[in-house]
Coordinates of C-alpha atoms in Angstrom, one line a residue:
M705 CA 13.0 4.7 39.7
K706 CA 13.1 6.6 36.4
L707 CA 10.0 8.4 35.4
T708 CA 8.3 7.3 32.2
F709 CA 8.4 9.8 29.3
G710 CA 4.8 10.7 29.9
E711 CA 5.4 11.3 33.7
Q712 CA 8.5 13.4 33.0
L713 CA 6.5 15.4 30.3
T714 CA 3.8 16.1 32.9
E715 CA 6.4 17.2 35.5
W716 CA 7.9 19.6 33.0
R717 CA 4.5 21.1 32.2
H718 CA 3.8 21.6 35.9
K719 CA 7.1 23.4 36.4
A720 CA 6.8 25.6 33.3
G721 CA 4.0 27.8 34.7
K722 CA 5.3 30.8 36.6
E723 CA 2.5 30.9 39.2
K724 CA 0.4 27.8 38.4
K725 CA 0.7 24.6 36.4
L726 CA 0.2 25.1 32.6
T727 CA -2.9 23.5 31.3
H728 CA -3.1 21.4 28.1
M729 CA -5.0 24.2 26.5
E730 CA -2.2 26.7 27.2
V731 CA 0.4 24.3 25.9
S732 CA -1.6 23.6 22.8
A733 CA -2.0 27.3 22.1
R734 CA 1.7 27.9 22.3
T735 CA 3.1 24.9 20.6
G736 CA 0.5 23.7 18.1
I737 CA 0.2 20.3 19.8
S738 CA -3.5 19.4 20.3
Q739 CA -4.8 19.0 23.8
G740 CA -5.7 15.4 22.9
S741 CA -2.2 14.7 21.7
M742 CA -0.7 16.2 24.9
S743 CA -2.9 14.0 27.0
K744 CA -1.9 10.9 25.1
L745 CA 1.8 11.7 25.4
E746 CA 1.6 12.3 29.1
N747 CA -0.3 9.1 29.7
N748 CA 2.1 7.1 27.5
Y749 CA -0.5 6.4 24.8
A750 CA 1.4 8.2 22.1
A751 CA 5.1 8.4 21.2
P752 CA 7.1 11.7 20.9
A753 CA 8.2 10.7 17.4
G754 CA 4.6 11.5 16.2
L755 CA 5.2 15.2 16.9
R756 CA 6.4 17.6 14.2
A757 CA 9.9 19.2 14.5
D758 CA 8.4 22.7 14.8
Q759 CA 6.1 21.5 17.6
I760 CA 9.0 19.9 19.5
T761 CA 11.0 23.1 19.2
K762 CA 8.3 25.2 20.6
L763 CA 7.7 22.7 23.4
L764 CA 11.4 22.7 24.4
R765 CA 11.4 26.5 24.6
L766 CA 8.2 26.6 26.5
Y767 CA 9.4 24.0 29.1
K768 CA 12.9 25.5 29.1
I769 CA 14.5 22.1 28.6
T770 CA 17.2 20.9 26.1
L771 CA 16.7 18.4 23.3
Q772 CA 19.1 16.2 25.2
E773 CA 16.9 16.2 28.3
F774 CA 13.8 15.5 26.1
F775 CA 15.6 12.6 24.4
D776 CA 17.0 11.1 27.6
A777 CA 13.5 10.9 29.1
M778 CA 12.5 8.4 26.5
N779 CA 13.0 4.6 26.8
D780 CA 15.2 2.8 24.2
S781 CA 12.5 2.0 21.7
Q782 CA 11.1 5.6 21.9
Q783 CA 14.7 7.0 21.3
A784 CA 15.3 4.8 18.3
E785 CA 12.0 5.8 16.8
F786 CA 12.6 9.5 17.6
L787 CA 16.1 9.8 16.3
P788 CA 15.3 11.0 12.7
R789 CA 13.0 13.7 14.2
A790 CA 15.7 14.7 16.7
K791 CA 18.1 15.5 13.9
E792 CA 15.5 17.9 12.4
V793 CA 15.0 19.6 15.7
A794 CA 18.7 19.8 16.3
E795 CA 19.2 21.6 13.0
A796 CA 16.3 24.0 13.8
L797 CA 17.9 24.8 17.2
A798 CA 21.4 25.0 15.8
D799 CA 21.8 28.6 16.8
D800 CA 19.9 28.3 20.0
P801 CA 21.6 27.4 23.4
L802 CA 18.8 24.8 23.9
G803 CA 19.8 23.1 20.7
Q804 CA 22.8 21.2 22.0
F805 CA 22.1 17.6 21.2
E806 CA 24.3 14.6 21.9
I807 CA 23.4 10.9 21.6
T808 CA 24.7 9.1 24.7
I809 CA 25.7 5.5 24.0
Q810 CA 25.3 3.7 27.3
T811 CA 28.2 1.5 28.6
G812 CA 27.0 0.5 32.1
S813 CA 29.5 3.0 33.6
T814 CA 28.2 5.3 36.4
S815 CA 30.6 8.1 35.2
N816 CA 29.0 11.1 33.7
E817 CA 32.2 12.1 31.9
Y818 CA 32.2 11.7 28.1
T819 CA 33.8 13.0 25.0
P820 CA 31.7 14.1 22.1
L821 CA 32.5 12.3 18.9
P822 CA 31.4 13.9 15.6
V823 CA 29.1 12.1 13.3
Y824 CA 29.9 12.0 9.6
P825 CA 27.7 11.0 6.6
L826 CA 28.4 7.5 5.3
K827 CA 30.0 8.9 2.1
A828 CA 32.7 10.5 4.3
A829 CA 33.9 7.1 5.7
E830 CA 37.0 6.9 3.5
N831 CA 38.1 10.4 4.2
P832 CA 36.3 12.1 7.1
A833 CA 38.7 15.0 7.1
G834 CA 37.4 16.0 3.6
F835 CA 33.8 16.3 4.8
Q836 CA 31.8 18.5 7.2
N837 CA 30.6 16.5 10.2
L838 CA 26.9 16.6 10.9
S839 CA 25.2 19.0 13.4
F840 CA 25.1 16.5 16.3
S841 CA 27.5 14.1 18.0
V842 CA 27.7 10.9 20.0
A843 CA 28.8 11.0 23.5
I844 CA 31.5 8.4 24.1
K845 CA 32.5 7.2 27.6
P846 CA 36.3 7.2 28.2
N847 CA 36.6 3.5 27.9
Q848 CA 34.9 3.6 24.5
L849 CA 37.1 6.3 22.9
K850 CA 39.9 4.5 21.1
D851 CA 42.1 5.2 18.1
G852 CA 40.3 4.6 14.8
I853 CA 36.8 5.0 16.0
L854 CA 34.4 6.7 13.6
A855 CA 30.7 7.5 14.0
L856 CA 28.7 7.4 10.7
Q857 CA 25.1 8.0 9.7
M858 CA 23.7 5.3 7.4
A859 CA 22.5 6.2 4.0
G860 CA 20.3 3.8 1.9
N861 CA 18.5 0.5 2.6
E862 CA 21.1 -2.1 1.7
M863 CA 21.2 -3.4 5.3
H864 CA 17.5 -3.3 5.9
S865 CA 16.2 -6.6 7.3
M866 CA 14.0 -8.1 10.0
R867 CA 17.0 -8.3 12.4
P868 CA 16.5 -6.4 15.7
N869 CA 19.8 -4.7 15.1
A870 CA 19.4 -4.0 11.4
I871 CA 21.1 -0.8 10.2
R872 CA 18.5 1.4 8.6
D873 CA 18.6 4.6 6.6
G874 CA 19.5 7.4 9.0
D875 CA 20.8 5.2 11.8
I876 CA 24.0 6.1 13.7
F877 CA 26.7 3.4 14.1
L878 CA 30.3 3.1 15.2
V879 CA 33.1 1.8 13.1
N880 CA 36.6 0.6 14.1
T881 CA 38.7 1.7 11.1
L882 CA 41.7 -0.3 12.5
A883 CA 39.8 -3.6 12.1
T884 CA 40.0 -4.3 8.3
T885 CA 40.5 -8.1 8.3
P886 CA 37.1 -9.7 7.5
E887 CA 35.6 -12.2 9.8
E888 CA 32.6 -14.3 8.9
N889 CA 29.1 -12.7 9.5
Q890 CA 30.6 -9.4 10.7
I891 CA 29.5 -6.1 9.2
Y892 CA 32.0 -3.8 7.4
V893 CA 32.0 -0.4 5.8
I894 CA 33.6 -0.8 2.3
A895 CA 34.6 1.2 -0.7
H896 CA 33.7 -0.1 -4.1
Q897 CA 34.0 1.7 -7.4
N898 CA 34.0 5.2 -5.8
E899 CA 31.0 4.4 -3.6
I900 CA 30.7 3.6 0.1
H901 CA 28.7 0.6 1.2
V902 CA 27.8 -1.3 4.4
R903 CA 27.9 -5.0 4.0
R904 CA 28.1 -8.3 5.9
Y905 CA 31.1 -10.6 5.1
R906 CA 30.1 -14.1 4.1
A907 CA 32.4 -16.7 2.4
G908 CA 34.3 -14.3 0.3
F909 CA 31.5 -11.9 -0.5
M910 CA 30.3 -8.6 1.0
M911 CA 26.6 -9.4 1.3
P912 CA 23.7 -6.9 1.8
D913 CA 21.1 -7.9 4.4
N914 CA 18.5 -6.5 1.9
P915 CA 18.2 -9.0 -0.9
E916 CA 17.2 -6.3 -3.3
H917 CA 20.9 -5.3 -3.5
T918 CA 23.8 -7.2 -5.2
P919 CA 26.5 -9.1 -3.4
L920 CA 30.1 -7.8 -4.0
P921 CA 33.1 -10.0 -4.2
L922 CA 35.6 -9.2 -1.4
G923 CA 38.4 -8.9 -4.0
E924 CA 36.6 -6.0 -5.6
A925 CA 36.2 -4.0 -2.4
R926 CA 38.4 -2.3 0.1
I927 CA 37.4 -2.6 3.8
I928 CA 37.4 0.7 5.6
G929 CA 36.4 -0.6 9.0
H930 CA 34.4 -3.0 11.1
A931 CA 30.9 -1.7 12.1
Y932 CA 30.4 -2.9 15.7
L933 CA 27.8 -0.8 17.5
L934 CA 24.4 0.5 16.4
Y935 CA 22.8 3.3 18.4
P936 CA 21.5 3.2 21.1
N937 CA 23.5 0.2 22.3
K938 CA 23.1 -2.7 20.0
P939 CA 26.1 -4.8 19.1
L940 CA 26.3 -5.6 15.4

């Protein structure tokens, strides 16, 4: 049975001491995380997303673990909440061997083999080759890696809603750029007047899930691809 995040964090602390287990006081002195916060984290009363990026960086180095290991120890909801902070830490660790960070999208396969797929900002959707990819990637299982697949990071709140799979600012999602024929209630990345948007197709219009934004007639937009999977593993 997989350890909870708190249990795994405790195990890492115990292993980090050279001759004896590190105490919360010692961890606090070396990372800036208060003893109370460490206790709450290890007992699953607090979430890792509440830590600052600099604290996490120091903790990873103290425990001699990668950001990927830290991330994988979390459950799905913790990972989703932690993702924006993970990007900050990944950038801070960019020149450090512990800084390698890849988001694994689960497929149910037991294979550990994967291919890293670069993540691009949303504005790069129409021409990824003309942009620098971001400092982290998504790990795609062999059966997921197909022609035309693009990983994008959402920008803006036009798709914010109460849906459990709402695409929010900073979220990572996969797009099939070969699927450009609109189907009812499906989500697409579109180009409109030199801007890139993410919209849901409904009855001839590209609709935002956030009513604060304006619907766009399909005839005025060009579909770049079908958005079909939201990290960590939520179909759109």
